[in-house]
C-alpha positions as semicolon CSV with decimal commas, in nm:
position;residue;x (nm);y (nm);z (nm)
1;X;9,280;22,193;-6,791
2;X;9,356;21,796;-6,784
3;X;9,103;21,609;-6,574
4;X;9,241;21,244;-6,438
5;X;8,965;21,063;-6,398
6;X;9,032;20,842;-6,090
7;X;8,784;20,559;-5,887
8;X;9,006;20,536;-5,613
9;X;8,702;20,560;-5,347
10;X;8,551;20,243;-5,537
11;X;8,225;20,146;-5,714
12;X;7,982;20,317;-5,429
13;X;8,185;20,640;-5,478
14;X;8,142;20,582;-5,856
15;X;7,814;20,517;-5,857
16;X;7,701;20,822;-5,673
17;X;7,881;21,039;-5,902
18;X;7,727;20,841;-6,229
19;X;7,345;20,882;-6,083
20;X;7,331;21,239;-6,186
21;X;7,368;21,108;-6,537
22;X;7,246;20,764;-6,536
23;X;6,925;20,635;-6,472
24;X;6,863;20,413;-6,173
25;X;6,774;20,070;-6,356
26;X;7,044;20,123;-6,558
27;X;7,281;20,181;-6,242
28;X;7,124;19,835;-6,173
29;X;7,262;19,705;-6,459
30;X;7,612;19,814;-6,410
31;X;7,600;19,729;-6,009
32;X;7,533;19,364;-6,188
33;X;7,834;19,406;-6,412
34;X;8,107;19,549;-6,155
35;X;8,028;19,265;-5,945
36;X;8,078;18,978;-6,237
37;X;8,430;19,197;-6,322
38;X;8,501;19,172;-5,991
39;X;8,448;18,835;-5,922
40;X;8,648;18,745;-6,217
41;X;8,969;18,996;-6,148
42;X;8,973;18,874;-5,804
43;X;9,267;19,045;-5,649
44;X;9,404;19,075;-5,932
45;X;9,615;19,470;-5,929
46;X;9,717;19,698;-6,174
47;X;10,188;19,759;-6,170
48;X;10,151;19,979;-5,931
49;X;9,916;19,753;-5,696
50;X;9,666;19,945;-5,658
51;X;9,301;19,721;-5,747
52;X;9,261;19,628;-6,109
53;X;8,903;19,699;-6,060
54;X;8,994;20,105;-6,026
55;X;9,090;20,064;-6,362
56;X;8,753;19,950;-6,522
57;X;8,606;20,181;-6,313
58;X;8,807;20,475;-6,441
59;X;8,711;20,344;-6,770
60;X;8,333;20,378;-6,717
61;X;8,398;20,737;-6,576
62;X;8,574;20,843;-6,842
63;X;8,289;20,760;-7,084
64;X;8,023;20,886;-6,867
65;X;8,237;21,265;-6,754
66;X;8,422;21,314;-7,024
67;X;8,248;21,204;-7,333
68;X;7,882;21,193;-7,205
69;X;7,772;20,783;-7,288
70;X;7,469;20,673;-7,118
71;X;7,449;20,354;-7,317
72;X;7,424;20,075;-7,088
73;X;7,514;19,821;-7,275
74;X;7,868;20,072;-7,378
75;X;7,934;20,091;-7,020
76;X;7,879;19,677;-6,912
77;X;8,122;19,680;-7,207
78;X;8,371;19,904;-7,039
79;X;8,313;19,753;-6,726
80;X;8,414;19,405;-6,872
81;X;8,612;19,487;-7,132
82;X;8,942;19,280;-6,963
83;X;8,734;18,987;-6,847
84;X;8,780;18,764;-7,127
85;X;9,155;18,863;-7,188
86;X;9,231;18,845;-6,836
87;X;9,079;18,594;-6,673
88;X;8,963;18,258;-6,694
89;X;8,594;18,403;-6,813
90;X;8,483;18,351;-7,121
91;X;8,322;18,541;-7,384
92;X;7,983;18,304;-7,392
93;X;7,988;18,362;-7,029
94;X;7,954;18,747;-7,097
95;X;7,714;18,659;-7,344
96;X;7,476;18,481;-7,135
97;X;7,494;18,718;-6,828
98;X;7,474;19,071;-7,058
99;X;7,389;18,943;-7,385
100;X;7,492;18,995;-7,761
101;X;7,576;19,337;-7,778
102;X;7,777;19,380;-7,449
103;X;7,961;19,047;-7,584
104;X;8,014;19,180;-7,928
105;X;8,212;19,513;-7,797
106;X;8,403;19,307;-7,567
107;X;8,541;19,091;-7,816
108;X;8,586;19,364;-8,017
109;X;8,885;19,487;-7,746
110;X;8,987;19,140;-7,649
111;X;9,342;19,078;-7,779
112;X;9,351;18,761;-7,866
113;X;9,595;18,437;-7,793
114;X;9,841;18,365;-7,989
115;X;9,756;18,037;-8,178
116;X;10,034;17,781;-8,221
117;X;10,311;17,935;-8,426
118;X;10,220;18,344;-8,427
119;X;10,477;18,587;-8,251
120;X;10,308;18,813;-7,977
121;X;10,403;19,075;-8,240
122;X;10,250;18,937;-8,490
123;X;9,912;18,913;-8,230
124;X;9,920;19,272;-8,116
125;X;10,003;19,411;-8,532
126;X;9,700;19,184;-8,585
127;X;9,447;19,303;-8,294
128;X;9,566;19,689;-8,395
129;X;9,423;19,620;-8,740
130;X;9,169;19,485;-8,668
131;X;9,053;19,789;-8,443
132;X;9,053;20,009;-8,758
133;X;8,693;19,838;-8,819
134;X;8,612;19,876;-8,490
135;X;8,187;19,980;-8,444
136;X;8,225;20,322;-8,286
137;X;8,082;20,221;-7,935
138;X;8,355;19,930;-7,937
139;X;8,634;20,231;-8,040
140;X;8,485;20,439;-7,726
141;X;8,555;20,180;-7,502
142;X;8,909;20,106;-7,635
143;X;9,022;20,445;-7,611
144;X;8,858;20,502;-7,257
145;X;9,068;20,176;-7,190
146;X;9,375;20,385;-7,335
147;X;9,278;20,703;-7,166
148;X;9,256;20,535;-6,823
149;X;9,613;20,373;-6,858
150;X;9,790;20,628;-7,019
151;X;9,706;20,866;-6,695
152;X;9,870;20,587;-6,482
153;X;10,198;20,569;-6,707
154;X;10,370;20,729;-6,426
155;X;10,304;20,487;-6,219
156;X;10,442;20,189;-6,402
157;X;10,756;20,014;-6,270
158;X;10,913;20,002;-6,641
159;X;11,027;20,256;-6,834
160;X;11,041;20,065;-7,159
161;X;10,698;19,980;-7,079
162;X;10,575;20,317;-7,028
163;X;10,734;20,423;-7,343
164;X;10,623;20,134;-7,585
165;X;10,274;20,146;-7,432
166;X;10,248;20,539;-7,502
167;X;10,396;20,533;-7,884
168;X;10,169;20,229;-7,927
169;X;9,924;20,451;-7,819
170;X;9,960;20,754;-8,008
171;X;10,082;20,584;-8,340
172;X;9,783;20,293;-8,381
173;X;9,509;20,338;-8,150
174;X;9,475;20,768;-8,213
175;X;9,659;20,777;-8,517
């Protein structure tokens, strides 16, 4: 049976599933980092328009349900892993709120800018790569990230899009 892992209801709804599995100071810890992601996203909403925050919050259920992390500092990570791509926040700021690990496995899913001169293409062929020597918790993360967007294809206004971001998916991320 497929399980969609969904955060509709929000963090508190979230969080009371996650405390059967997560210890309370650590529940601390990620109450600290939904509330710096959603700071930064803002109002920010995924094509459909539903919150962007439902999606990092999918993302942290999917590592907690489905594959069983209890790693704080993985789930901060999961929690923030759009932050520095999406926003105006940067990674030193996620450094000196969560420190050098959470930091490190963000930037490790950050896409980065293009610099003056490099194709998008060229970007994304790059960031793929450079994924294959991904740290394993910074992998988990990526393909929660994956996991939690490919459920919401459906729900995308483009069809190219849903298409590109699936193959994508399926031929460099889980090859």
């Amino acid at each position: 049976m497929l399980q969609v892992f969904e955060a509709a209801a929000g963090w508190p709804s979230v969080r009371e599933r996650l405390a059967r599995r997560i210890a309370e100071q650590d529940l601390a810890s990620l109450d600290d980092a939904v509330a710096f992601a959603v700071r930064w996203h803002g109002d920010q909403t995924r094509p459909a328009g539903e919150p962007y925050v439902e999606h990092l919050l999918e993302v942290v259920c999917v590592l907690v349900e489905a594959i069983g992390t209890t790693d704080i500092d993985v789930l901060r990570a999961a929690v923030l892993h759009d932050v520095v791509e999406d926003t105006e926040c940067s990674l030193e700021d996620v450094r000196e709120r969560f420190g050098d690990r959470v930091a490190g496995l963000v930037d490790w899913v950050t896409k980065p800018v293009p610099s003056e001169g490099q194709t998008r293409e060229e970007v994304r062929v790059a960031y793929l790569t450079r994924l294959l020597s991904a740290p394993d918790d910074a992998l988990l993360v990526k393909l929660a990230d994956r996991l939690s967007n490919v459920q919401r294809l459906d729900t995308h206004p483009r069809p190219e899009k849903r298409r590109s971001y699936y193959q994508e998916t399926v031929r460099s991320v889980v090859p």
